[in-house]
Short mmCIF file of C-alpha atoms and ligand atoms in Angstrom, two decimals:
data_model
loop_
_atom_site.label_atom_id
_atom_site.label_comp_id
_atom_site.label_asym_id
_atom_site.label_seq_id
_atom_site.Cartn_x
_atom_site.Cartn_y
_atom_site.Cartn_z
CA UNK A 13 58.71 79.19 83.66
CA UNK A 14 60.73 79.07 86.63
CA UNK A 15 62.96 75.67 87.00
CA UNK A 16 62.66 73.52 90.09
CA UNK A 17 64.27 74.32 93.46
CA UNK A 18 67.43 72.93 95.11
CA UNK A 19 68.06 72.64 98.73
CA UNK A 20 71.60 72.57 99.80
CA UNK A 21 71.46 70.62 103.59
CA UNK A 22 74.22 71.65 105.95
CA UNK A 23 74.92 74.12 108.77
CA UNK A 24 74.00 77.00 107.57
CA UNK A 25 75.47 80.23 109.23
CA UNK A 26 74.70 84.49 107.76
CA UNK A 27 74.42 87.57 109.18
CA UNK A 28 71.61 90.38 108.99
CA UNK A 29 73.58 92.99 110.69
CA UNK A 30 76.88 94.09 112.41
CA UNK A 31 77.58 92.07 115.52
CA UNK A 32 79.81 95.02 116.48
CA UNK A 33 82.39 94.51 119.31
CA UNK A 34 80.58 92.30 121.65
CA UNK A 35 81.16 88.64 122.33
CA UNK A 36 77.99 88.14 121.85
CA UNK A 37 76.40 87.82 118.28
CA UNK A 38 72.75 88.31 119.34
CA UNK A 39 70.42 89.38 116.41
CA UNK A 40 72.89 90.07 114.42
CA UNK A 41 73.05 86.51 112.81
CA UNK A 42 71.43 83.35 111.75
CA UNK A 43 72.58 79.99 112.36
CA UNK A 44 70.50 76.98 111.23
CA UNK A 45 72.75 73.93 112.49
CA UNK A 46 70.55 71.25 110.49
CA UNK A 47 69.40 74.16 108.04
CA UNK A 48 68.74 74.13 104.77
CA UNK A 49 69.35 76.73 101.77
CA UNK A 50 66.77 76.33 99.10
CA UNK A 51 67.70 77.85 95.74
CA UNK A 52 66.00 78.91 92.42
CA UNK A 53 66.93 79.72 89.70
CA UNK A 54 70.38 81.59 90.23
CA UNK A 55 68.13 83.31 93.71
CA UNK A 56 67.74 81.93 97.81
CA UNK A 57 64.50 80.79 97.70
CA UNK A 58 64.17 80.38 101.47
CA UNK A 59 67.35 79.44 104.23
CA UNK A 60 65.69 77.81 107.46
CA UNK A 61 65.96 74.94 109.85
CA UNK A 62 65.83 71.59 107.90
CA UNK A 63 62.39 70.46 109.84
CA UNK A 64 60.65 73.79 109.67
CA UNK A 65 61.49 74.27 105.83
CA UNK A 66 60.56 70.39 104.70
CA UNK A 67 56.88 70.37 104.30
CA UNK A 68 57.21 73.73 102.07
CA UNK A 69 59.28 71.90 99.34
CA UNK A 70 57.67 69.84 96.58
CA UNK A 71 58.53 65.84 96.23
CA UNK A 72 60.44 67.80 93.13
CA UNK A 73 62.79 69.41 95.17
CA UNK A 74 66.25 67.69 95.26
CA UNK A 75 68.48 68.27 98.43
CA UNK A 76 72.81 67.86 98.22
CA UNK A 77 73.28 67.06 101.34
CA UNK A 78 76.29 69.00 102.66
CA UNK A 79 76.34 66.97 106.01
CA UNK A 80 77.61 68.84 109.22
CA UNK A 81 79.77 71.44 106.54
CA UNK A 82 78.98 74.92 107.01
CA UNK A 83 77.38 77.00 104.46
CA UNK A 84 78.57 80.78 104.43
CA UNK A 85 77.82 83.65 102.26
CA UNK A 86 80.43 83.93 99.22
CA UNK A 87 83.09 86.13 100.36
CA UNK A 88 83.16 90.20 99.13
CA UNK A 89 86.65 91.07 98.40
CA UNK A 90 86.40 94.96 98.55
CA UNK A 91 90.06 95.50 96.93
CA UNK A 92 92.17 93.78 95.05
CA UNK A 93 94.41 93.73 91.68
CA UNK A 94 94.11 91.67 89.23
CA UNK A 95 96.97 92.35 86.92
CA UNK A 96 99.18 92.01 89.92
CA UNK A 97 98.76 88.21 90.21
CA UNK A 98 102.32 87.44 88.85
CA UNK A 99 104.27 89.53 91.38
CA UNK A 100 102.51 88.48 94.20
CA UNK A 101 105.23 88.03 97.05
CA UNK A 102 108.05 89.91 95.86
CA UNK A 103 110.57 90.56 98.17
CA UNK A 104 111.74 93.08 100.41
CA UNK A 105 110.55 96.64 99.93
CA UNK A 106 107.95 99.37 101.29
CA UNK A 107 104.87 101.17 98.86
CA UNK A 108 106.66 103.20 96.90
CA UNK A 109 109.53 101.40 96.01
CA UNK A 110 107.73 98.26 95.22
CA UNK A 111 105.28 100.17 93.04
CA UNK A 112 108.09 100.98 91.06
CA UNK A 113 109.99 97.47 90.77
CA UNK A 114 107.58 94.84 91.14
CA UNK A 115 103.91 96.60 90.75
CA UNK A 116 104.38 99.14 87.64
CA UNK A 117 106.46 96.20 85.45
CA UNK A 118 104.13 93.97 85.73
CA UNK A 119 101.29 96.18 84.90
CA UNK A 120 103.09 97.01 81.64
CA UNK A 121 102.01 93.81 80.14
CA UNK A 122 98.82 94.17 80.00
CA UNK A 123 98.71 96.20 76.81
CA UNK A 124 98.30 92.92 75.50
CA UNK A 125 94.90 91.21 75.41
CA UNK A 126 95.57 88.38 75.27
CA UNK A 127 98.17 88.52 78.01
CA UNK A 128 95.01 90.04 80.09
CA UNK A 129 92.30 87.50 79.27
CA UNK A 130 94.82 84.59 80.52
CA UNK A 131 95.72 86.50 84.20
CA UNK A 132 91.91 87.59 84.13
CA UNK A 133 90.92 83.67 83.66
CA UNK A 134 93.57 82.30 86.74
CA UNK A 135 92.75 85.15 88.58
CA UNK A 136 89.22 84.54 88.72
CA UNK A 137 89.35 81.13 89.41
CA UNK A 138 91.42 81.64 92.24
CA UNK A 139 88.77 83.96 93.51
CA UNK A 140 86.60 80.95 92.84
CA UNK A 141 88.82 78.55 94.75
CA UNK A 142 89.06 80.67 98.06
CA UNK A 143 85.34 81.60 98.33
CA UNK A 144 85.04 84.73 96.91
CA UNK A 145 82.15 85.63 94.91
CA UNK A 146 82.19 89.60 94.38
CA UNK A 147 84.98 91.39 94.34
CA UNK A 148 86.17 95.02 93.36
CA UNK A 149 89.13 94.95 91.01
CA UNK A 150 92.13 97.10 89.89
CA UNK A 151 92.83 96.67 86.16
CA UNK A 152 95.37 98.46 84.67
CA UNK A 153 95.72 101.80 82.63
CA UNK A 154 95.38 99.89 79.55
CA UNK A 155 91.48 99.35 78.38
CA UNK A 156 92.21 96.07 76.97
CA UNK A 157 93.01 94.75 80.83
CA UNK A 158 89.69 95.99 81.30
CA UNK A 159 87.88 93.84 78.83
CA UNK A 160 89.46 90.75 79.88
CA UNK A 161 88.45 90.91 83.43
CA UNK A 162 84.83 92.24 82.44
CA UNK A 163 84.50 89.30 79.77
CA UNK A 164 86.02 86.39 81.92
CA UNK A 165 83.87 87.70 84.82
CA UNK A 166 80.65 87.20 82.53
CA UNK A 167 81.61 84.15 81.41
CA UNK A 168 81.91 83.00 85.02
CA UNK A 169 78.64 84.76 85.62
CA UNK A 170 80.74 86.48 88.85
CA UNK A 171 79.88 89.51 90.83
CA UNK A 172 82.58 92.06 89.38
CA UNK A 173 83.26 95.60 89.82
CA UNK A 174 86.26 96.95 87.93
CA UNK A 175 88.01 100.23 86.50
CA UNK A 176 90.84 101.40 84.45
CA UNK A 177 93.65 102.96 86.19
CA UNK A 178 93.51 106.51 85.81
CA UNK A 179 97.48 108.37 85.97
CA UNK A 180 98.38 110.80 84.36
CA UNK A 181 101.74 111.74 85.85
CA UNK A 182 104.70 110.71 88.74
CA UNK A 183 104.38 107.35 86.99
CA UNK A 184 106.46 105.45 83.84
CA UNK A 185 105.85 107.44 81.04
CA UNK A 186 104.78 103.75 79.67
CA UNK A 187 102.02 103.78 82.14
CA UNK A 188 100.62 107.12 81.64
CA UNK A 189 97.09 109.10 80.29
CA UNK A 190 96.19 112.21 80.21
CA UNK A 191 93.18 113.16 81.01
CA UNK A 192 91.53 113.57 78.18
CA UNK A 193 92.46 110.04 77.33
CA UNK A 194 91.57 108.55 80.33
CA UNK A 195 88.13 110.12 80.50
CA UNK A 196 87.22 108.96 76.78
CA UNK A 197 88.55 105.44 77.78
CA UNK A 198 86.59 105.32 80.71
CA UNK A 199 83.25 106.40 79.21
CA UNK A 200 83.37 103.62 76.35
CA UNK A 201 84.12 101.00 78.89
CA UNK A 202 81.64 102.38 81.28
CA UNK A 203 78.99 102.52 78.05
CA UNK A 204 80.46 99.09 77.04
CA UNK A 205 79.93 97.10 80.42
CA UNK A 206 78.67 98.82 83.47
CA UNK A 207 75.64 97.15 84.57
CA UNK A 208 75.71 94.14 81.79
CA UNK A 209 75.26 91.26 83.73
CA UNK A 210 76.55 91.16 86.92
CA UNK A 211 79.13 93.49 86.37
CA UNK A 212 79.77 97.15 87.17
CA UNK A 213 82.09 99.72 86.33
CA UNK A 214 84.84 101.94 89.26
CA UNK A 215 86.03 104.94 88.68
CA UNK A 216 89.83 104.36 89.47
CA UNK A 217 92.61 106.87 89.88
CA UNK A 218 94.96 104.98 91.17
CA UNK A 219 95.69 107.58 93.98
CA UNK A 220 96.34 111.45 94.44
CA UNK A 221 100.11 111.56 93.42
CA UNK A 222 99.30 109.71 90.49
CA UNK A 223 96.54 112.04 89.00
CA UNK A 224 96.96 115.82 88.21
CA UNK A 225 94.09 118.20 89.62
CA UNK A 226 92.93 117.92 85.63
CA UNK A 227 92.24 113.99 85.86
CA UNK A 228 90.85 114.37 89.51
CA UNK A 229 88.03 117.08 87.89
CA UNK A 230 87.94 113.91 85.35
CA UNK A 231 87.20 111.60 87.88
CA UNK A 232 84.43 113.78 89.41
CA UNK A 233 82.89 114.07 86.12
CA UNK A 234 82.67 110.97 84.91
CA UNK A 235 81.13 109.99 88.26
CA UNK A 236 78.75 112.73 87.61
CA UNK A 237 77.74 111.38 84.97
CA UNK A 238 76.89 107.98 85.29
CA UNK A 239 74.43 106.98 87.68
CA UNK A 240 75.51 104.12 89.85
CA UNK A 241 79.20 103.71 88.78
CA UNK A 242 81.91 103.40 91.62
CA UNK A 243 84.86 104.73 92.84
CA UNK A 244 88.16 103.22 93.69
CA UNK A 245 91.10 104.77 95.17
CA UNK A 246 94.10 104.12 97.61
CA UNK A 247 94.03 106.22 100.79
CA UNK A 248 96.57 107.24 103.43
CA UNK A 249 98.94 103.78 102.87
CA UNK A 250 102.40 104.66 104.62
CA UNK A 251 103.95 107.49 105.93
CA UNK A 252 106.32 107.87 102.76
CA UNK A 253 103.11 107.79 100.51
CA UNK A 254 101.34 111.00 103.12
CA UNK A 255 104.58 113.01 103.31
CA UNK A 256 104.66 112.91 99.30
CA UNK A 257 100.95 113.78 98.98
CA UNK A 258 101.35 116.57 101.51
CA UNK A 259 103.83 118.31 99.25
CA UNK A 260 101.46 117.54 96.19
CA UNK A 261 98.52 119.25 97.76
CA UNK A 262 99.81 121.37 100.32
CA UNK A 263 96.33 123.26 100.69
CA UNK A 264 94.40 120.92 101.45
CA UNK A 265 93.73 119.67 105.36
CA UNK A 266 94.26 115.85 104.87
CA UNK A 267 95.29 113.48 102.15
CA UNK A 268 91.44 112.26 102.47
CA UNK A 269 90.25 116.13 101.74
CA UNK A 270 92.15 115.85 98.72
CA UNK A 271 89.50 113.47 97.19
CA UNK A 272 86.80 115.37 99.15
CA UNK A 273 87.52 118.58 97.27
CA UNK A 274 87.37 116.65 93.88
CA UNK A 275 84.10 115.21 94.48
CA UNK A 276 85.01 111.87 95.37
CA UNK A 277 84.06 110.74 98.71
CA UNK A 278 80.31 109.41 98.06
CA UNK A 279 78.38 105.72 98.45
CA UNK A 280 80.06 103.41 96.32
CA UNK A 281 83.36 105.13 96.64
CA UNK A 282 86.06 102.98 98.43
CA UNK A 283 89.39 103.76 99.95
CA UNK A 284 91.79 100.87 100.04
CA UNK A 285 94.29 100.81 103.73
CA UNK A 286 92.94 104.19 104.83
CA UNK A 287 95.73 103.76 108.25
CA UNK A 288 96.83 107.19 108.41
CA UNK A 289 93.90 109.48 109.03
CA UNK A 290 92.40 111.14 111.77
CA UNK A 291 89.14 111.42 113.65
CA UNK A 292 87.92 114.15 111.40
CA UNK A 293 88.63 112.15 108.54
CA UNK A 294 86.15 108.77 109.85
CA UNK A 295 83.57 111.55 110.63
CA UNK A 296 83.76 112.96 107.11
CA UNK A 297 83.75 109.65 105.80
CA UNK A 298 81.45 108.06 107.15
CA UNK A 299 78.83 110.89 106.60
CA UNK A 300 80.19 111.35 102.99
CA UNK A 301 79.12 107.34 102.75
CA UNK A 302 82.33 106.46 101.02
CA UNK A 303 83.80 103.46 102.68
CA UNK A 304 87.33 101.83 103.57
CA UNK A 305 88.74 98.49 102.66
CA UNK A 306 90.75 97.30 105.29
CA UNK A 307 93.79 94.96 103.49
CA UNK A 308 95.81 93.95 106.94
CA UNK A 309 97.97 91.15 104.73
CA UNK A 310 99.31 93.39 102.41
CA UNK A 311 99.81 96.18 105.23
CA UNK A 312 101.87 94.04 107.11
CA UNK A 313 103.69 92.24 104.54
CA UNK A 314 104.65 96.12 103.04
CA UNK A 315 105.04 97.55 106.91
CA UNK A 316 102.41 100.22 106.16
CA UNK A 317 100.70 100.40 109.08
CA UNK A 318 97.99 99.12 111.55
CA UNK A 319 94.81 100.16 110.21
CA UNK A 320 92.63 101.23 113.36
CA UNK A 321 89.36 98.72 112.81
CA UNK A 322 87.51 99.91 115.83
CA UNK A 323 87.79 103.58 115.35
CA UNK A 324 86.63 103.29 111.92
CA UNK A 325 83.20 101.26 112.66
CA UNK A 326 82.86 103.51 116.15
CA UNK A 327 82.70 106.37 114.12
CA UNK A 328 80.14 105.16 111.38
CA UNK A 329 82.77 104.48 108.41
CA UNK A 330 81.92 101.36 106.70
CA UNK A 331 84.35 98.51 106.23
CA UNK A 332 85.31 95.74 104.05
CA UNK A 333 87.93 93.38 103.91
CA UNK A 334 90.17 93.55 100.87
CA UNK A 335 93.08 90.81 99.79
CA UNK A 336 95.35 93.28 98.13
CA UNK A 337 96.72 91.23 96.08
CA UNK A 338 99.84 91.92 94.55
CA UNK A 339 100.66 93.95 98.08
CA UNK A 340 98.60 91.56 99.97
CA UNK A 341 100.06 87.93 99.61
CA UNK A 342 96.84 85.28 99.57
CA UNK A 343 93.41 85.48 97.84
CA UNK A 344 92.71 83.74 100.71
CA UNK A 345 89.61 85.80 102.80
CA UNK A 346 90.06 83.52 105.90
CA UNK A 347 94.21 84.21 105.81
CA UNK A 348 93.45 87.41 105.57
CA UNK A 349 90.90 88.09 108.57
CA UNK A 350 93.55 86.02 110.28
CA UNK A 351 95.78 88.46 109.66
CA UNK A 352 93.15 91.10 110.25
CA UNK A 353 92.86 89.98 113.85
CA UNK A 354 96.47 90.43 114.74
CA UNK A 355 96.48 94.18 113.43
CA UNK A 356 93.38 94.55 115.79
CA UNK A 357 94.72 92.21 118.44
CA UNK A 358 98.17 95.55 118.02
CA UNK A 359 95.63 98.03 118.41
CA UNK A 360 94.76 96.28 121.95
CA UNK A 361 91.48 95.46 120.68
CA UNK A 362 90.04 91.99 119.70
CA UNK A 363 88.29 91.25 116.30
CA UNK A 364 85.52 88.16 116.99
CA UNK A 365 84.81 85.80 114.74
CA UNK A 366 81.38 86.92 114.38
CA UNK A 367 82.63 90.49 113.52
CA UNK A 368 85.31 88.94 111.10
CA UNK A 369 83.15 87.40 109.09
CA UNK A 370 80.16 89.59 109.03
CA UNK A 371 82.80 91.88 107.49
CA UNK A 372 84.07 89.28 104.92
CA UNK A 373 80.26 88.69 103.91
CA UNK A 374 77.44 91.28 104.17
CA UNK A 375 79.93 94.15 105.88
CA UNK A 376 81.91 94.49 102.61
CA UNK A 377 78.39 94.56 100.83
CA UNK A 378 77.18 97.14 102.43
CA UNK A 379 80.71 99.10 101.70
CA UNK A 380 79.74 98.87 98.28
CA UNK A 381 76.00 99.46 98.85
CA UNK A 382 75.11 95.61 97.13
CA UNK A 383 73.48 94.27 100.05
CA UNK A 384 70.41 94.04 98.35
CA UNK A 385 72.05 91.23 96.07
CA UNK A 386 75.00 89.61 97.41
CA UNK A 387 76.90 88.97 101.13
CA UNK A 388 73.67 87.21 103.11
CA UNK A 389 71.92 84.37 102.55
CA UNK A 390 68.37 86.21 102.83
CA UNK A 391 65.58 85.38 100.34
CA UNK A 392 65.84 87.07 97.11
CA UNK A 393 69.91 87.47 97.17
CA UNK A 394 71.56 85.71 94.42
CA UNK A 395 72.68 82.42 95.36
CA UNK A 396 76.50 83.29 95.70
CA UNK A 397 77.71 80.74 98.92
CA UNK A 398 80.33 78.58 100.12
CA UNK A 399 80.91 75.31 101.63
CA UNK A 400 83.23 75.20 104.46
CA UNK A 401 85.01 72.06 105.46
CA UNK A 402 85.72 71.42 109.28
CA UNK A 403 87.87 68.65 108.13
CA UNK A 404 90.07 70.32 105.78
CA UNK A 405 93.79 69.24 107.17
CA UNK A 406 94.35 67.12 109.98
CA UNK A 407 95.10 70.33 111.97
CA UNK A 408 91.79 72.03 111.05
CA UNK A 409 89.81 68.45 111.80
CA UNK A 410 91.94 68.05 115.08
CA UNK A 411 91.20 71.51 116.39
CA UNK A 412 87.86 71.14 115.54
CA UNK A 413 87.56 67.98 117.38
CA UNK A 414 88.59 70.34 120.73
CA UNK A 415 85.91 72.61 120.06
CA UNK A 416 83.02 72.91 122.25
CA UNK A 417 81.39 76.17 120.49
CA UNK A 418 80.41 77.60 117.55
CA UNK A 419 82.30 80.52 118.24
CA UNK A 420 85.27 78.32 119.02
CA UNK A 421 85.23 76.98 115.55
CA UNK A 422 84.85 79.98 113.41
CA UNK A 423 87.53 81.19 115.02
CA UNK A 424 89.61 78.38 114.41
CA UNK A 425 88.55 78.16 110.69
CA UNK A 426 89.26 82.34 110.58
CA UNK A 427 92.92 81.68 112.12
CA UNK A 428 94.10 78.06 110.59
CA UNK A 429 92.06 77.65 106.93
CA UNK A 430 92.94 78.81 103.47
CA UNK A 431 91.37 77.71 100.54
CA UNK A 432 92.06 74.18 101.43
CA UNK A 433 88.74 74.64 103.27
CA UNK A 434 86.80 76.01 100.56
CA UNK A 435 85.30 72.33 99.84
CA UNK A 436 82.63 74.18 97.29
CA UNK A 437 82.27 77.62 95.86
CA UNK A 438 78.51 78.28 94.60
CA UNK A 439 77.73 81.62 91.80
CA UNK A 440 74.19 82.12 91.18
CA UNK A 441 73.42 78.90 91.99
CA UNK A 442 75.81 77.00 89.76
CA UNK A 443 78.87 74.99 91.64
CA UNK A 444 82.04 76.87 90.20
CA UNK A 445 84.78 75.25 92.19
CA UNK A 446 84.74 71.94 94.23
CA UNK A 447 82.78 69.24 94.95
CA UNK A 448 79.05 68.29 95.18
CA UNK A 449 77.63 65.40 96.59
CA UNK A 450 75.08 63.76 94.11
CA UNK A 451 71.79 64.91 94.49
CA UNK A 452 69.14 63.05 96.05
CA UNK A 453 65.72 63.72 94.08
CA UNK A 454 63.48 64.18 97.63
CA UNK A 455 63.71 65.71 100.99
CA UNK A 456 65.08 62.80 103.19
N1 GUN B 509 98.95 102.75 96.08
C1 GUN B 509 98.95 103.12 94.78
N2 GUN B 509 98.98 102.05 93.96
C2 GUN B 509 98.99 100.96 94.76
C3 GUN B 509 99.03 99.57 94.50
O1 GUN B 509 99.05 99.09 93.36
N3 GUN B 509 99.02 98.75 95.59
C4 GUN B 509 98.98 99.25 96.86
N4 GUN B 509 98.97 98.40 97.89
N5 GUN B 509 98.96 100.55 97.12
C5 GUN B 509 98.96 101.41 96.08
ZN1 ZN B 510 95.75 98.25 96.24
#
């Protein structure tokens, strides 16, 4: 027996494809300004204009009315580390040193379950509290920091995909597998969690300096394997980071044909920053499938680089948006496509709003091959959305005031909000941060 519906009555904005570079959305969205989202049971029922949709519901169907807000997919957050939470905003250094003072000390800690299960818990809800629904997540090398994020996660019902760090060398001996160890701990939390719920299991090495050729063959086997598991992996960060891998693995053509020749460029398989590569590279990628997360907050806050947006999507690559935290410094997806357009705004290019957040919503789904579930607002998708307040701070509610088009205000929400606009975070139907407005038990 199914339970009755809910419709959620606001402005109601998704995308069914890639906008690309134009001005001008065209098909490539929906926008229902006095829409409705009906839900049921955890699923979108039906999304429509409020008029069209009202005879279909039953006298049963209760409506929270959500006034002029606008109603967004939940945000994809396509990389981002968990166990990094504590040391986010630490001053002063680039990748390699701050891996070693700020990133590999506070990983450390997370030997300790318990010590995991209470970041995994604040970590979450701060997903929770800026929007974000689904997210792919770093744990550490420790298996215990992968329970706690996998059992949190299910007991927020969330959208999780996660992996233990796989390094077996040029790391704190503190920090280190081998790889027999790492591909025994792997499979047990792959048998243990992958595809329980809404969960799923990544493949992680945390990148090619880290792991011998021995825990790279790992990597590839255990992906082998099992069906459906992902891949996570830094990729071409800073120039420090490429001259080191060069020296590593001086035979092969690129630092992204290191991963090639171990098996690892695929669907499902994504590659955090990905700045420093070359044509060849995007063509390889995109026809391997594999996908890169673009993480413009934490490149700029750690001077990496400008990550080259329209090459990447002109050449067929997909591309998410990923927070980066403890590199990238908010959890915040609209701070961070606001930093996103800057690094394309470098490049000479422009990022729309449309484009922005079709790659905050659905674009990072299809990067990790999920559109099927989450990132639109399509029929049959869970029912993972936001509420977006135009009102937020007097500076949001001003602005908006000055506004004359949609396009105008998305793009004012990209470049001025922050979770303060997140007035209501929706998983599976369930309200998991904010507010809702009491129900009214008929269609108005
Ligand atoms: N490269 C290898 N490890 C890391 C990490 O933890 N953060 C970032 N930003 N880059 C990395
Ligand atoms: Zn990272």
């Amino acid at each position: 027996m199914s339970n009755d519906p809910i419709a959620y009555h606001g402005a109601i904005l998704h995308f069914v494809d890639d906008p690309g570079s134009r001005r001008d959305p065209g098909r490539a969205m929906e926008f229902y300004p006095d829409g409705l989202l009906v839900v049921r049971d955890g699923r979108i029922e039906s999304i429509g204009d409020r008029r069209a949709l009202k005879p279909w519901l039953t006298v049963d169907t209760a409506v929270v009315d959500y006034g002029e807000q606008l109603i967004l997919p939940g945000f994809v957050d396509t990389h981002v580390h968990y166990a990094q939470t504590d040391i986010i905003a630490s001053y002063g250094t680039e990748l390699l040193d701050w891996l070693e003072r700020f990133a590999f000390p506070a990983e450390r800690a997370f030997t300790s379950g318990i010590h995991s299960r209470e970041v995994a818990d604040f970590f979450l809800k701060e997903l929770l509290r800026n929007g974000t629904t689904t997210a792919m997540v770093f744990a550490t090398v420790h298996r215990e920091s992968v329970d706690a994020i996998f059992a949190a996660a299910q007991a927020a019902r969330m959208r999780i995909i996660a992996g233990k760090i796989m390094m077996d060398r040029h790391c704190p001996e503190w920090l280190r597998d081998t790889p027999e160890s790492s591909y025994e701990d792997a499979k047990a939390l792959i048998e243990r969690w992958h595809g329980k719920d809404r969960l799923a299991y990544a493949i992680t090495p945390r990148f090619a300096p880290t792991s011998s050729e021995a825990q790279l063959d790992v990597c590839r086997r255990l992906a082998d394997e099992h069906s459906g598991v992902f891949i996570q992996s830094h990729l071409a960060e800073n120039h420090a980071e490429v001259a080191w891998m060069k020296e590593l693995f001086p035979s092969s053509r690129s630092y992204l044909d290191v991963y090639d020749r171990f098996g690892l460029l695929r669907p499902r398989a994504v590659y955090a920053h990905s700045i420093h590569i070359d044509e060849a590279d995007r063509a390889r990628m995109a026809a391997s499938g594999a996908a890169a997360s673009f993480c413009p907050t934490s490149n700029l806050f750690l001077g990496s680089g400008l990550f080259d947006f329209g090459a990447a999507r002109d050449a067929g690559v997909h591309v998410g948006i990923g927070t980066d935290v403890g590199g990238g410094i908010s959890f915040s997806m609209l701070r961070t496509l606001a930093e996103g357009y800057k690094v394309v705004k470098l490049a000479g290019n422009t990022l729309s709003p449309w484009r922005a957040l079709y790659t905050a919503t659905l674009g990072g789904a299809r990067a990790l091959g999920l559109e099927a579930n989450v990132g639109s607002l399509a029929p049959g998708r869970d029912a993972d959305f936001i509420v977006l307040d135009p009102n937020a701070t007097p500076l949001i509610e001003r602005r908006m005031a000055h506004a004359t088009t949609l396009e105008e205000k998305l793009f004012a929400m990209m470049m001025l909000g922050d979770d303060r606009a997140i007035a209501a975070t929706y998983v599976m139907g369930e309200c998991a941060h904010g507010l809702v407005p009491e129900a009214i038990p008929r269609v108005g």
